[in-house]
Short mmCIF file of C-alpha atoms in Angstrom, two decimals:
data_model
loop_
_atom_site.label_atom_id
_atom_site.label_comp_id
_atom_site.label_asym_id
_atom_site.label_seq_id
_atom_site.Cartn_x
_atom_site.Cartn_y
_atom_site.Cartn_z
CA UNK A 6 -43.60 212.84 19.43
CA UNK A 7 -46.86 211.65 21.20
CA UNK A 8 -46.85 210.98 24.29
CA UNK A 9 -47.73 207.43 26.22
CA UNK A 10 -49.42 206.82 28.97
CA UNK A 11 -48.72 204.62 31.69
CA UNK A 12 -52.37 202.94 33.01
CA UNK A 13 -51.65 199.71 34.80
CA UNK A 14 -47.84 198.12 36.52
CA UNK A 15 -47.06 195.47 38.59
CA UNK A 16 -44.07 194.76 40.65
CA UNK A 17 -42.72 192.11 43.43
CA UNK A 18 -39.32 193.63 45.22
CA UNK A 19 -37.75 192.86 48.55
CA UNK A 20 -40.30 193.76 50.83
CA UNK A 21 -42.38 194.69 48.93
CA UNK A 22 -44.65 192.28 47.46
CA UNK A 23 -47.38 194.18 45.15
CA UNK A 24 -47.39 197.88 44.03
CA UNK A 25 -49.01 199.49 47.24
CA UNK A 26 -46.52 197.58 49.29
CA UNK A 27 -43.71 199.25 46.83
CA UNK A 28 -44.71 202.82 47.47
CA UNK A 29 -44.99 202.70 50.94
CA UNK A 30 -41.82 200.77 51.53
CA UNK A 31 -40.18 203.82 49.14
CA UNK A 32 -41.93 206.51 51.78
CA UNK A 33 -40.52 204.94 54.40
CA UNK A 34 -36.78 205.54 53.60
CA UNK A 35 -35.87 202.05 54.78
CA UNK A 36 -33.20 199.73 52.98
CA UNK A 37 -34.72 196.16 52.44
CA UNK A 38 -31.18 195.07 53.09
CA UNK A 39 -30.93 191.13 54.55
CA UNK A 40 -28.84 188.19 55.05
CA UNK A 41 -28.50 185.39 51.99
CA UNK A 42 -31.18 183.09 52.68
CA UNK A 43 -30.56 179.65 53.35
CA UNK A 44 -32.16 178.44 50.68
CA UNK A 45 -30.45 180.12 47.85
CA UNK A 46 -26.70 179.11 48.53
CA UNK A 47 -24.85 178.61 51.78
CA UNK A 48 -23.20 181.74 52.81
CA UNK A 49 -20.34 180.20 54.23
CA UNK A 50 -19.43 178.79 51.71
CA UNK A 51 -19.04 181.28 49.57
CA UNK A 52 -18.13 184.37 51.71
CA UNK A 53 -14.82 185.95 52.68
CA UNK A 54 -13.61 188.88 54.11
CA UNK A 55 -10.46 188.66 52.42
CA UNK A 56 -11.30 190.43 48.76
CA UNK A 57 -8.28 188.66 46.98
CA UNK A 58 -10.37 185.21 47.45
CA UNK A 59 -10.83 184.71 43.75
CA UNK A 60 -14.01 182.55 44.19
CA UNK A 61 -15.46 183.80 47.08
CA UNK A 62 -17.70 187.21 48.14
CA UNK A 63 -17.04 189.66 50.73
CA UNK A 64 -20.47 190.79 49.88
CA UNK A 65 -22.72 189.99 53.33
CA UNK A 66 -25.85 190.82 52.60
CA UNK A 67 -28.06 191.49 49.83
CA UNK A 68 -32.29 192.21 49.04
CA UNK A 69 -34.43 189.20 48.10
CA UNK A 70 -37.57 187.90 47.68
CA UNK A 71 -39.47 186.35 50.69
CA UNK A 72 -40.48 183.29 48.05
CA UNK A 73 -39.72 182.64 44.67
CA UNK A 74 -41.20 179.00 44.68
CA UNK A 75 -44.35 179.12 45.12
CA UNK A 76 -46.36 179.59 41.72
CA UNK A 77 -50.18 179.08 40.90
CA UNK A 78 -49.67 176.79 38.22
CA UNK A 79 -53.32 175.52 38.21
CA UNK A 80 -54.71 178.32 38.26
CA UNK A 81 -52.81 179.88 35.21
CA UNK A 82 -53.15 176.44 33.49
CA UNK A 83 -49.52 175.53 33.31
CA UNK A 84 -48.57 171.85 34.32
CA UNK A 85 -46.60 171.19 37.15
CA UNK A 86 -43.92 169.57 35.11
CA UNK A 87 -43.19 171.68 33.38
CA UNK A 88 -43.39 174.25 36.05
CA UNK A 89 -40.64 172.38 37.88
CA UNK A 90 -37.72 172.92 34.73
CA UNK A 91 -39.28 176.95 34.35
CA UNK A 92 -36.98 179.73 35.33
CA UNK A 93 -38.27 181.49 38.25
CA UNK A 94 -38.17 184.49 36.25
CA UNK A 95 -40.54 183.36 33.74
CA UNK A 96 -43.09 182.81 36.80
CA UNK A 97 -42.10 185.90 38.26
CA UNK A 98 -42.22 188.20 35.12
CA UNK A 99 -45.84 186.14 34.37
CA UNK A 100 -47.08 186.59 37.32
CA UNK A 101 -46.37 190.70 37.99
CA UNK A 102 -47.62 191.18 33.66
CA UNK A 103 -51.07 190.07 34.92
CA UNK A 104 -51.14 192.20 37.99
CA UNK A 105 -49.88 195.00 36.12
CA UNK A 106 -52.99 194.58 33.47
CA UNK A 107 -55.26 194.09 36.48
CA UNK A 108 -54.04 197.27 37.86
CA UNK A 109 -55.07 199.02 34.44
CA UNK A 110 -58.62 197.52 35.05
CA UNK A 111 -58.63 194.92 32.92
CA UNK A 112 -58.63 190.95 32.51
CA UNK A 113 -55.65 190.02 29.70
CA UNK A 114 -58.98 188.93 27.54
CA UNK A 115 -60.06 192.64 27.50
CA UNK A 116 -56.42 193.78 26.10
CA UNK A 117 -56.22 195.04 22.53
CA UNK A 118 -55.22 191.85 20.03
CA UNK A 119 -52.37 193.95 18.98
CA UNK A 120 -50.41 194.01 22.71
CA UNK A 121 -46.81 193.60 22.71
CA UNK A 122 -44.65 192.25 25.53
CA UNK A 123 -40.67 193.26 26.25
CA UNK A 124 -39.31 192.34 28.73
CA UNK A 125 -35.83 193.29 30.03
CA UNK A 126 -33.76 189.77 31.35
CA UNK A 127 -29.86 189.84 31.69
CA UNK A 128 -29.11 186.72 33.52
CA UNK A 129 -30.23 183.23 33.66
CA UNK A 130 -28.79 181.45 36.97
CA UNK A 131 -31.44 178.80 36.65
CA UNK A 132 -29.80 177.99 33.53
CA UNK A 133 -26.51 177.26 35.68
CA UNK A 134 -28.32 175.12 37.46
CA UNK A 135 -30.09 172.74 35.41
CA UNK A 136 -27.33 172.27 33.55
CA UNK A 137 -25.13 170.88 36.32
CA UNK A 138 -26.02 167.20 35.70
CA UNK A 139 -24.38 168.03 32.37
CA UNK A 140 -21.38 169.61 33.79
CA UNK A 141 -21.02 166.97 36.27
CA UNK A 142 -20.66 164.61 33.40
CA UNK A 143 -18.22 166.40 32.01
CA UNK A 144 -16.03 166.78 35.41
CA UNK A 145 -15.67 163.39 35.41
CA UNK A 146 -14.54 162.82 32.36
CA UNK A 147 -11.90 164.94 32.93
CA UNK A 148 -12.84 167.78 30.86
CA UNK A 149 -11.68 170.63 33.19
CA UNK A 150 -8.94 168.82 34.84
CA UNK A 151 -7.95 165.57 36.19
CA UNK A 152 -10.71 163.05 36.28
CA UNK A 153 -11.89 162.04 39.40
CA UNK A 154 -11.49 158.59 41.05
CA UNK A 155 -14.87 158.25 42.31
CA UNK A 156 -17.04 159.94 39.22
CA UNK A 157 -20.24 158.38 40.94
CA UNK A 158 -19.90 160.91 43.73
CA UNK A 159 -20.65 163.56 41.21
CA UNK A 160 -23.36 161.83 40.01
CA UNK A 161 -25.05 161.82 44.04
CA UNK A 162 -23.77 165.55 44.56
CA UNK A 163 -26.70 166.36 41.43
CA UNK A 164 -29.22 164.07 42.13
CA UNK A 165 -31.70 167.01 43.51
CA UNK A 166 -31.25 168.36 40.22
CA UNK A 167 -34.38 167.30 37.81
CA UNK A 168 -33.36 165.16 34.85
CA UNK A 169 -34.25 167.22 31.33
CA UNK A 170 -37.73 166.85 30.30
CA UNK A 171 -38.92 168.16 27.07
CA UNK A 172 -40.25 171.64 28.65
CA UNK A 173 -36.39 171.83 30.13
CA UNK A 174 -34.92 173.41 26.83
CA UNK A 175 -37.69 176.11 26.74
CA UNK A 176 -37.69 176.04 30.50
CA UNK A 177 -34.23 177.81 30.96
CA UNK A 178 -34.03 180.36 27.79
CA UNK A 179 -34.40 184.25 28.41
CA UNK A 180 -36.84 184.42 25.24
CA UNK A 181 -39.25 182.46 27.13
CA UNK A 182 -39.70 185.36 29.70
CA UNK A 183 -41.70 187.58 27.40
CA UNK A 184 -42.85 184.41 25.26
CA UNK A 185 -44.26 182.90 28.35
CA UNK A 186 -46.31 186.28 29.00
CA UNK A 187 -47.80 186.44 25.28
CA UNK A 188 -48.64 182.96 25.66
CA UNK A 189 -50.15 182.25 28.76
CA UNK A 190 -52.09 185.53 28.82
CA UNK A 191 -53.07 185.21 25.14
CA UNK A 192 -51.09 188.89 23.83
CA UNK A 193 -50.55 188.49 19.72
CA UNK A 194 -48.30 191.46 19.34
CA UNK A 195 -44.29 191.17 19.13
CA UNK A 196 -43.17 189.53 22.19
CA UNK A 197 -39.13 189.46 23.37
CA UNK A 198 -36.61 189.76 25.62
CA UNK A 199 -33.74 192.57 25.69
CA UNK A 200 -30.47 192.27 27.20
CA UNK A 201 -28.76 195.41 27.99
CA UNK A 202 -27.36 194.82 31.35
CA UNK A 203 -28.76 197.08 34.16
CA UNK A 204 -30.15 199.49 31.06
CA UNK A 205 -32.67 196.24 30.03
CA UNK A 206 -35.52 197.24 31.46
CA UNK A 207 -35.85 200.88 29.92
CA UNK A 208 -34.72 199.53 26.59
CA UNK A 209 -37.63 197.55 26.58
CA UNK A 210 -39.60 200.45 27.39
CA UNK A 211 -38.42 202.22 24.89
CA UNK A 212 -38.57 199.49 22.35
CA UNK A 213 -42.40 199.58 23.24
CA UNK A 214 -42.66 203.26 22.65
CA UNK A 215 -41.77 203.07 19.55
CA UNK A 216 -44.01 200.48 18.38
CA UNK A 217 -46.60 202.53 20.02
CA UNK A 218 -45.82 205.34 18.48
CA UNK A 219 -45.45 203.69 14.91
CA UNK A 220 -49.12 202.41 15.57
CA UNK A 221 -47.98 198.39 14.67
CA UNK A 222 -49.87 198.09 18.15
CA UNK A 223 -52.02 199.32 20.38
CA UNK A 224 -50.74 198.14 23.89
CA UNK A 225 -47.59 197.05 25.37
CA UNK A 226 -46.83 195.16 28.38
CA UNK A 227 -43.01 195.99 29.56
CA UNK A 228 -40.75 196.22 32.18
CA UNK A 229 -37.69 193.68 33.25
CA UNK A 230 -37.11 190.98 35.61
CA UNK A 231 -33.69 189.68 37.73
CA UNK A 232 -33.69 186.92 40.58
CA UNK A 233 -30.52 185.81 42.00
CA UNK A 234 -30.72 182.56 42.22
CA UNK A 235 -26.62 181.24 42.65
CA UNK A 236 -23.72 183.67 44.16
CA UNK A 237 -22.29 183.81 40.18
CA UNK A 238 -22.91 187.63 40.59
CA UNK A 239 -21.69 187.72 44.19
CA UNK A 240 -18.37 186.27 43.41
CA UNK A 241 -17.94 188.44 39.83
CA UNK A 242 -18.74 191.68 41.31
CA UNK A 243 -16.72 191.27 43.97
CA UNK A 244 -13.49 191.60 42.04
CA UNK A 245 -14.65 194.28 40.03
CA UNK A 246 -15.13 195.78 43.74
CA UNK A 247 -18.31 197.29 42.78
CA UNK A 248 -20.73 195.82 45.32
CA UNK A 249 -21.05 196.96 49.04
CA UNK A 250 -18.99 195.10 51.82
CA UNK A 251 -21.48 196.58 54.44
CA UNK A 252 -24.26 195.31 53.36
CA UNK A 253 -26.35 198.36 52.35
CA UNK A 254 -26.84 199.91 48.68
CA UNK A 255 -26.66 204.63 49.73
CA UNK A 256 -26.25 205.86 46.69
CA UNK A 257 -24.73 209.44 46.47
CA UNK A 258 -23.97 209.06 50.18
CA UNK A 259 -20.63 209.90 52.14
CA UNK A 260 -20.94 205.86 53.49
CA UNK A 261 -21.49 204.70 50.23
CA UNK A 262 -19.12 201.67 49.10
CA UNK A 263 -21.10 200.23 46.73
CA UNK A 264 -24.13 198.41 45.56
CA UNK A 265 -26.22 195.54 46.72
CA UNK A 266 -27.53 192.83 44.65
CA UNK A 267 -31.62 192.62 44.79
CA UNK A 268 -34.64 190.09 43.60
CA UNK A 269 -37.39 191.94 41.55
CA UNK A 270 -39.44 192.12 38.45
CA UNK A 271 -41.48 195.67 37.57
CA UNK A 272 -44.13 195.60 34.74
CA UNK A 273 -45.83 198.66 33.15
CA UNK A 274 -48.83 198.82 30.75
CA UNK A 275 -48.50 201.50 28.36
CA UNK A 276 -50.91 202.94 25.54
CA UNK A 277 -50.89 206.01 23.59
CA UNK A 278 -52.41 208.72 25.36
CA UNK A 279 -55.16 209.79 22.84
CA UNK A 280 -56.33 206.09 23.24
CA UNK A 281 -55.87 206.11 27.20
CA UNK A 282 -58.07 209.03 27.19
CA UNK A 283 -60.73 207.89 24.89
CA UNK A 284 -61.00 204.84 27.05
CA UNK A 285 -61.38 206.23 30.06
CA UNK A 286 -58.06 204.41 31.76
CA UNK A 287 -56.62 206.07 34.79
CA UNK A 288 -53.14 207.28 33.52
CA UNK A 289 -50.14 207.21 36.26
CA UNK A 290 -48.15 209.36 34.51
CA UNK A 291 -47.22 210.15 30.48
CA UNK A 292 -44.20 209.22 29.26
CA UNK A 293 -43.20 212.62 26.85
CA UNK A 294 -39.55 211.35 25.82
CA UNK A 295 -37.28 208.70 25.98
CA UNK A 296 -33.95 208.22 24.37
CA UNK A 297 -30.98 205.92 24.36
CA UNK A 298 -27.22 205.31 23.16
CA UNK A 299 -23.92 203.95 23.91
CA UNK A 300 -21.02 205.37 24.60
CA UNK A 301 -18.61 203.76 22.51
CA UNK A 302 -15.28 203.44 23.25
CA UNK A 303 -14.51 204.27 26.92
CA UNK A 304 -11.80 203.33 29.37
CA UNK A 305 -13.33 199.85 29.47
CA UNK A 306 -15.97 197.76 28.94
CA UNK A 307 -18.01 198.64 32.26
CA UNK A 308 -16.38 201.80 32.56
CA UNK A 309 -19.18 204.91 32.62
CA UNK A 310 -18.74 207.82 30.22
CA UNK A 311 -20.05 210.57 31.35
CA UNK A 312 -20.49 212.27 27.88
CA UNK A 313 -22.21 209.14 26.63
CA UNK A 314 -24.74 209.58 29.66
CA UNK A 315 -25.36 213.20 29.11
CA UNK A 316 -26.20 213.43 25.26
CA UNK A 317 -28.57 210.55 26.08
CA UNK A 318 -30.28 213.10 28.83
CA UNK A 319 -30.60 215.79 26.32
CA UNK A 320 -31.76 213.40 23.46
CA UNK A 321 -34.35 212.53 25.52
CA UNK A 322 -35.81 216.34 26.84
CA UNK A 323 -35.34 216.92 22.97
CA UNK A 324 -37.85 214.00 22.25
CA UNK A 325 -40.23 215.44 25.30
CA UNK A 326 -40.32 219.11 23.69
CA UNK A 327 -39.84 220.04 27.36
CA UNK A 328 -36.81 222.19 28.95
CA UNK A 329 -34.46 220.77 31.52
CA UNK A 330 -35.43 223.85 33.67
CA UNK A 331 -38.72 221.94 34.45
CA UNK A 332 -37.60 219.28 36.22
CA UNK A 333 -38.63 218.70 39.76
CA UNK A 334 -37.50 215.30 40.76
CA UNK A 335 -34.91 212.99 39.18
CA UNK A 336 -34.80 209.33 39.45
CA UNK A 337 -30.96 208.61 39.13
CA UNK A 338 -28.96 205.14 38.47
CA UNK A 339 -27.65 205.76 41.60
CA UNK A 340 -25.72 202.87 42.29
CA UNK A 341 -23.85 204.14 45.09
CA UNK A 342 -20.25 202.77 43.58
CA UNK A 343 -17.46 205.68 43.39
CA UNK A 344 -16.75 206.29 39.92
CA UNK A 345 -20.35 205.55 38.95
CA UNK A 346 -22.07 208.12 41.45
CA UNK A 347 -19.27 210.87 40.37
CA UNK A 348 -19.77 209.87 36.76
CA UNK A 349 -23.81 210.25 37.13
CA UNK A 350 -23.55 213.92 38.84
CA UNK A 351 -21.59 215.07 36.43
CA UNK A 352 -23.36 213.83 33.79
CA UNK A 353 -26.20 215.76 35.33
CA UNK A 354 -24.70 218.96 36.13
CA UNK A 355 -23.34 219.09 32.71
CA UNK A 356 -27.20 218.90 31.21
CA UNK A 357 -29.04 220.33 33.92
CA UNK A 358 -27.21 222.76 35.39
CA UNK A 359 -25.70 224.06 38.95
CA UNK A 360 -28.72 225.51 39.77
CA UNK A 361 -31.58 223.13 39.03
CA UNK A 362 -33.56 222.47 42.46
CA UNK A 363 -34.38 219.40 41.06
CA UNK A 364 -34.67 216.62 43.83
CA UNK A 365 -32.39 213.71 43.36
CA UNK A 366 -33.27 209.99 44.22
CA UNK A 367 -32.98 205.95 43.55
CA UNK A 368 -34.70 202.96 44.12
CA UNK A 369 -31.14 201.29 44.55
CA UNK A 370 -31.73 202.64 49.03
CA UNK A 371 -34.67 200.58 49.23
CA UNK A 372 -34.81 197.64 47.05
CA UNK A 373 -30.52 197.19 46.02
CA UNK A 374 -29.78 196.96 42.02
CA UNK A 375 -32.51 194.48 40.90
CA UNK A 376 -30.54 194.50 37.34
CA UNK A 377 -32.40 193.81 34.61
CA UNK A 378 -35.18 195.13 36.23
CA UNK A 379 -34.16 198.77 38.16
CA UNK A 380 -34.97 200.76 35.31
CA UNK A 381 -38.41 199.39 36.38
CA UNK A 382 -38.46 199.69 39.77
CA UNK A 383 -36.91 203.25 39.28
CA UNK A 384 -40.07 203.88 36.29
CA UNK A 385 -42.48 202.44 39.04
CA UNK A 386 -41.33 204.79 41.99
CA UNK A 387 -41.36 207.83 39.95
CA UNK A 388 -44.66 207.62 38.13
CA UNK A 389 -46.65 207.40 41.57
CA UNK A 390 -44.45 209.67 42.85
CA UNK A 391 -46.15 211.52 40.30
CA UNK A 392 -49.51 209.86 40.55
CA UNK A 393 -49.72 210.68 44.61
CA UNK A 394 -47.60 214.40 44.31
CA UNK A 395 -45.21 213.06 46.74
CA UNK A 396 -41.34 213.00 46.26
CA UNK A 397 -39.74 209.91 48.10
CA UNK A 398 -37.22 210.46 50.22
CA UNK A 399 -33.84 208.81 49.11
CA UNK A 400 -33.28 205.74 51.56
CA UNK A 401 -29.83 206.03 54.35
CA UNK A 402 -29.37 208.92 53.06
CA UNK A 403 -26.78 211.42 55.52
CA UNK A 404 -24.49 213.43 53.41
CA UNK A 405 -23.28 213.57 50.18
CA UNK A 406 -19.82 212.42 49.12
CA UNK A 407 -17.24 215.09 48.73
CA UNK A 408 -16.02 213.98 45.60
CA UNK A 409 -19.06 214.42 43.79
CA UNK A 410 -19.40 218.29 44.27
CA UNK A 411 -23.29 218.08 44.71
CA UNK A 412 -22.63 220.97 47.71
CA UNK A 413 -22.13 223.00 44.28
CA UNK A 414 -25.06 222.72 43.00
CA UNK A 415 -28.56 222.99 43.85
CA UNK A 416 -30.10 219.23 43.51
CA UNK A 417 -31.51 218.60 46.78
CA UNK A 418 -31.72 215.14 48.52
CA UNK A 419 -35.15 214.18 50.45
CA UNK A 420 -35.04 212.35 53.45
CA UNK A 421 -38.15 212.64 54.11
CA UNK A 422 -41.90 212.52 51.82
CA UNK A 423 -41.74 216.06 50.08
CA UNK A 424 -45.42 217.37 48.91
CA UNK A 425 -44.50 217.79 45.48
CA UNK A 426 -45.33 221.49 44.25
CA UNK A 427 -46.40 222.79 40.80
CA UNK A 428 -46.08 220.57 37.41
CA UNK A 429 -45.16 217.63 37.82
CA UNK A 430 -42.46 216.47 34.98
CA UNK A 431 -39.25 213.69 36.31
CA UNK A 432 -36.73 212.47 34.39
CA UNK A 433 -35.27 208.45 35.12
CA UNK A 434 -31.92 207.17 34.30
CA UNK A 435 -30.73 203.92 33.80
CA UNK A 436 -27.30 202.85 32.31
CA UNK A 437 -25.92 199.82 31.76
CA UNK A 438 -22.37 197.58 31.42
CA UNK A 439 -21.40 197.85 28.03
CA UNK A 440 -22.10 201.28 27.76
CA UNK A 441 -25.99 201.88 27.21
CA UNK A 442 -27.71 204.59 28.27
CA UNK A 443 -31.52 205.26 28.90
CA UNK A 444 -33.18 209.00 30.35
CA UNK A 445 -36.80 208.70 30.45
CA UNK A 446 -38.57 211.58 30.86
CA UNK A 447 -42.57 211.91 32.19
CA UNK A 448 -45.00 214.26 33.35
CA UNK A 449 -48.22 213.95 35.35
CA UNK A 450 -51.81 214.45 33.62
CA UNK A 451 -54.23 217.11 34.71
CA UNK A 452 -57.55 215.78 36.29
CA UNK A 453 -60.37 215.25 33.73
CA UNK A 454 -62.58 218.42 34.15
CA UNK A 455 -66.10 217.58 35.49
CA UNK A 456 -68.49 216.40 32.84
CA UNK A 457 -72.08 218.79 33.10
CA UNK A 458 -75.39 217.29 34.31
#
């Protein structure tokens, strides 16, 4: 199939507020790991050591966003007002589409008419929020219980919370991410949202792709976004035990115990390489394959299946035209939970083999799951890794855990930047609850030869 090119992205993680700031942050093998700021939700509140609280976290720490206020509404000609009742996210995901089109060398005027936008989103906390003046209503009316005797006091405990305005409606839904984008930046190609859990933003990669490849348009603008925003997620992963009670996401480590919730949006513009080349963009890397599926029925609903996983890997390499043997680095899920890790090796081993050198790696060390949006981050890390020749190393990173069995096989784990030698070709995973898998897999370009005098 033909191949697309990658020639501008964007992204804002936990320390790590533009694209340069990204890479070197990934170099450096450091966790962005902190405490819940303050003005989020009050830790105290909703923390416990004790896992069998019901409604509370043992989860201590997590990776987030220095600010997710602050928004240049002027200068992107949005009002105020309505800035006030718009999902962070929307800003976000607006803000990191034009830096990724910037990045390609370009204003959004200069972008082909025919650009679509898809945008991976699997949560909308904001949407909790600005609906609490509703729920408060209905608390004391008695609607969830017994009504209480002083319903004024629930009226005072929302009073922060802005009253609905007629931008409020369009202000909270997750088709107004990628809306938003066309809009503002003036893109008349399809524009939507996906929701496939932590799989979103690859599916609307791949979504892309195959309007590029279909030629019904000419550009695409995609990638996903996820801020948290309320401890929803905090408390719900908690009893699935899935996130990390210390604090730190190491995936495929021996400490590993989990993973840590992070902020972040990532935003790639792609084209098809025959037009990338005839314009003259700089091209990241190519995208050769990309595939996806579910696994259908499993042991449960979030349960990995680690055939499911693997035929989407060799779908994939069969869309490329490329062998598995060519692999030199592998960006995994890597979410650093038990069964998932385990799962994910053998999923790999079963496609690639005991004896692939192939170096294995994840975004999850640096910047935690960012949801909706670590298929981009993990997209983002891997196509400069290929852009620079440099494989990352894979952040708090000691020793693997036993139960994996990766001392049987020969996937190595950097700890430190690895010059990256011969062709470059990487493969990124991303799966998600609910049972979809994505395996992306890309190559690096040759530099243009020299034109003559």
């Amino acid at each position: 199939m033909s191949a697309i090119a990658i020639v501008g992205m964007g992204c804002r993680f936990a320390s790590a507020p533009d694209l340069h700031a990204f890479w070197n942050l990934t170099l450096s093998g450091v966790g962005a790991f902190t405490d819940i700021p303050p003005d989020r939700w009050d830790k105290d509140t909703f923390h416990d050591t004790n896992r069998r609280n019901a409604d509370k976290s043992y989860a201590p720490r997590g990776a987030f966003l220095d600010d997710i206020r602050t928004f240049p509404a002027l200068a992107l000609g949005i009002p105020p007002r309505r800035v006030e009742v718009m999902d962070p996210q929307h800003r976000l995901a607006l803000e990191v589409a034009r830096d990724a089109i910037h990045d390609s060398g370009r204003h959004a005027s200069q972008m082909p008419r025919r650009t679509g936008v898809f945008i991976g989103v699997t949560s909308c906390e904001f949407r909790v929020l600005v609906s609490t003046r509703i729920l408060a209503t209905m608390l004391t009316t008695g609607h969830f219980g017994r009504a209480p005797q002083d319903p004024q006091a629930f009226a005072d405990a929302v009073e922060r919370i802005v009253q609905p305005r007629p931008y409020s409606a369009s202000g909270e839904l997750a088709n107004m991410t990628a809306a938003t984008i066309a809009q503002e930046l003036d893109l008349k190609g399809p524009a939507f949202t996906v929701d496939s859990a932590c799989a979103s933003a690859i599916v609307a990669v791949s979504d892309a792709i195959e309007r590029l490849r279909s030629g019904s348009i000419d550009a695409a603008v995609a990638g996903g976004v996820y801020l948290q925003i309320t401890p929803e997620h905090y408390v719900g992963f908690s009893r699935l035990g899935a996130i990390s009670g210390k604090g730190a996401c190491r995936p495929f480590d021996v400490e590993a115990d989990g993973f840590v919730q992070g902020d972040g949006c990532g935003v790639l513009v792609l084209k098809r390489l025959a037009d990338a080349e005839r314009d003259g963009d700089r091209v990241y890397a190519v995208i050769r394959g990309i595939a996806m599926n579910n696994d259908g029925k499993g042991d449960g609903p979030m349960a990995p299946v680690q055939e499911g996983q693997a035929e989407a890997i060799r779908l994939a390499w069969a869309d490329a035209g490329r062998s598995v043997d060519d692999v030199g680095y592998i960006e995994a899920h890597g979410t650093g939970t038990d069964v998932g890790d385990v799962v994910e090796v053998n999923g790999l081993r079963s496609v690639f083999g005991d004896h692939n050198h192939a170096f294995l790696g994840s975004s999850k060390g640096n910047v935690g799951h960012t949801m909706s949006a670590a298929g981009a981050a993990g997209l983002i890390r891997t196509a400069l890794a290929i852009h620079h020749g440099v494989v990352p190393p894979l952040a708090g990173f000691t020793a693997p855990k036993p139960a994996m069995g990766l001392h049987e096989t020969s996937f190595r784990i950097p700890t430190a930047p690895t010059p990256w030698e011969g062709t470059r070709i990487a493969a990124v995973s991303s799966f998600g609850f609910g049972g979809t898998n994505t395996h992306c897999v890309l190559e690096g370009v040759a530099a243009p030869s020299p034109q003559p005098v």
